[in-house]
Coordinates of C-alpha atoms in Angstrom, one line a residue:
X1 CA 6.9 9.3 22.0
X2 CA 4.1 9.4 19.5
X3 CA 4.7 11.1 16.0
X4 CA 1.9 12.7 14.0
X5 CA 0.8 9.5 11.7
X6 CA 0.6 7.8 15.1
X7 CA -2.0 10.6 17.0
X8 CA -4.5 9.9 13.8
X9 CA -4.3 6.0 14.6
X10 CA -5.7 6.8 17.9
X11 CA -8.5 8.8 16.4
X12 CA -9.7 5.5 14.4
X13 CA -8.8 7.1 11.0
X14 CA -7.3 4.7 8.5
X15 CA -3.6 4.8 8.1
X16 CA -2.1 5.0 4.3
X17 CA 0.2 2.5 3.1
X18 CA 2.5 2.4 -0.1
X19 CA 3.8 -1.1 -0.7
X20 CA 5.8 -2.1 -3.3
X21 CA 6.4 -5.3 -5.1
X22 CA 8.4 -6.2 -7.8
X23 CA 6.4 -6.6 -11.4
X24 CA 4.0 -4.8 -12.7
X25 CA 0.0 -5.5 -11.6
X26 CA -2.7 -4.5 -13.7
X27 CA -5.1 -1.7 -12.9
X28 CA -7.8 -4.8 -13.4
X29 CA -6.7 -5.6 -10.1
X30 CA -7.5 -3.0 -8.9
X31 CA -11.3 -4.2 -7.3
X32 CA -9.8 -7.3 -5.7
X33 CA -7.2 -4.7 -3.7
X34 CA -10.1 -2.8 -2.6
X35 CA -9.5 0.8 -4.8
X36 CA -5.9 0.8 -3.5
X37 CA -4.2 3.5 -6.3
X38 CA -1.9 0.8 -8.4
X39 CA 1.2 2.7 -9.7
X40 CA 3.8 1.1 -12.8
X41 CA 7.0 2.4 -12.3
X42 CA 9.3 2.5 -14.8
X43 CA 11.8 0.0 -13.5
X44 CA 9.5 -2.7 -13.0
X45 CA 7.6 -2.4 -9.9
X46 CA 4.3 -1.4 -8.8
X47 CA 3.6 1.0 -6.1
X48 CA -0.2 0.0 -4.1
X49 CA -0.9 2.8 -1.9
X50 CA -4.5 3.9 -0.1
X51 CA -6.1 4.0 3.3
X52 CA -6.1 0.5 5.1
X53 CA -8.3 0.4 8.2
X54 CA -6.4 -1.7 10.5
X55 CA -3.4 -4.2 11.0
X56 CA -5.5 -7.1 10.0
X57 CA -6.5 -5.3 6.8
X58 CA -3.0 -4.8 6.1
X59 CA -2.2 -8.0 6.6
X60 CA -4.8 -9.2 4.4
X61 CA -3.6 -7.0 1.6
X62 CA 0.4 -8.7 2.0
X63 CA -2.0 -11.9 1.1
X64 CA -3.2 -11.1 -1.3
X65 CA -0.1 -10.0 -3.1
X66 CA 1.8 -12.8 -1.7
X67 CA -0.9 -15.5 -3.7
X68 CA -0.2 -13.7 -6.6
X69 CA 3.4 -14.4 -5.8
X70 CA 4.8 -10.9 -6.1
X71 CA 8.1 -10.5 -3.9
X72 CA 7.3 -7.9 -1.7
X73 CA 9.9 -4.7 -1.5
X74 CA 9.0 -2.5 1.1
X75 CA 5.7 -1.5 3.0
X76 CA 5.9 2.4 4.3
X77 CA 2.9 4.2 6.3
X78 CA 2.7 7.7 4.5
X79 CA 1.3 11.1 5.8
X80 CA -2.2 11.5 3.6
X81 CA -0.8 14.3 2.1
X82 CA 2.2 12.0 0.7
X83 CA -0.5 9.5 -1.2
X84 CA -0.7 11.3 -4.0
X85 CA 2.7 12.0 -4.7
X86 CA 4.8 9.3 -7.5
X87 CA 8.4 8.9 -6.4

């Protein structure tokens, strides 16, 4: 059963991503991650969230973060809509 973020896959739009990882990142970083929106929360973490074309693209930005050697905390596709919105 497809779900909605799914259907726009198959229509070659890029899916959004929020990924977090625990420290804060810079916003000078924020070139090398390709515009991705960097978020500082408050208890620590940072929030990267933005369109990412394909797997391999998302597999490229866990690379990154993993040479900066950030532990990784969660990586959640998110309606378009949801992008914007700071939990």
């Amino acid at each position: 059963m497809a779900d909605s973020l799914t259907s726009k896959a198959d229509h070659g739009q890029a899916m959004v991503y929020r990924s977090k990882f625990k420290g804060h990142l810079g916003c000078q970083w924020t070139d090398w991650f390709d515009g991705l929106t960097i978020t500082l929360e408050e208890d620590g973490d940072t929030l990267l969230t933005g369109p990412v074309v394909d797997q391999a693209a998302l597999h490229g930005l866990l690379k990154k973060v993993r040479d900066l050697g950030m532990p990784l905390l969660s990586v959640n596709r998110v309606k378009p809509s949801q992008a914007d919105v700071k939990r």
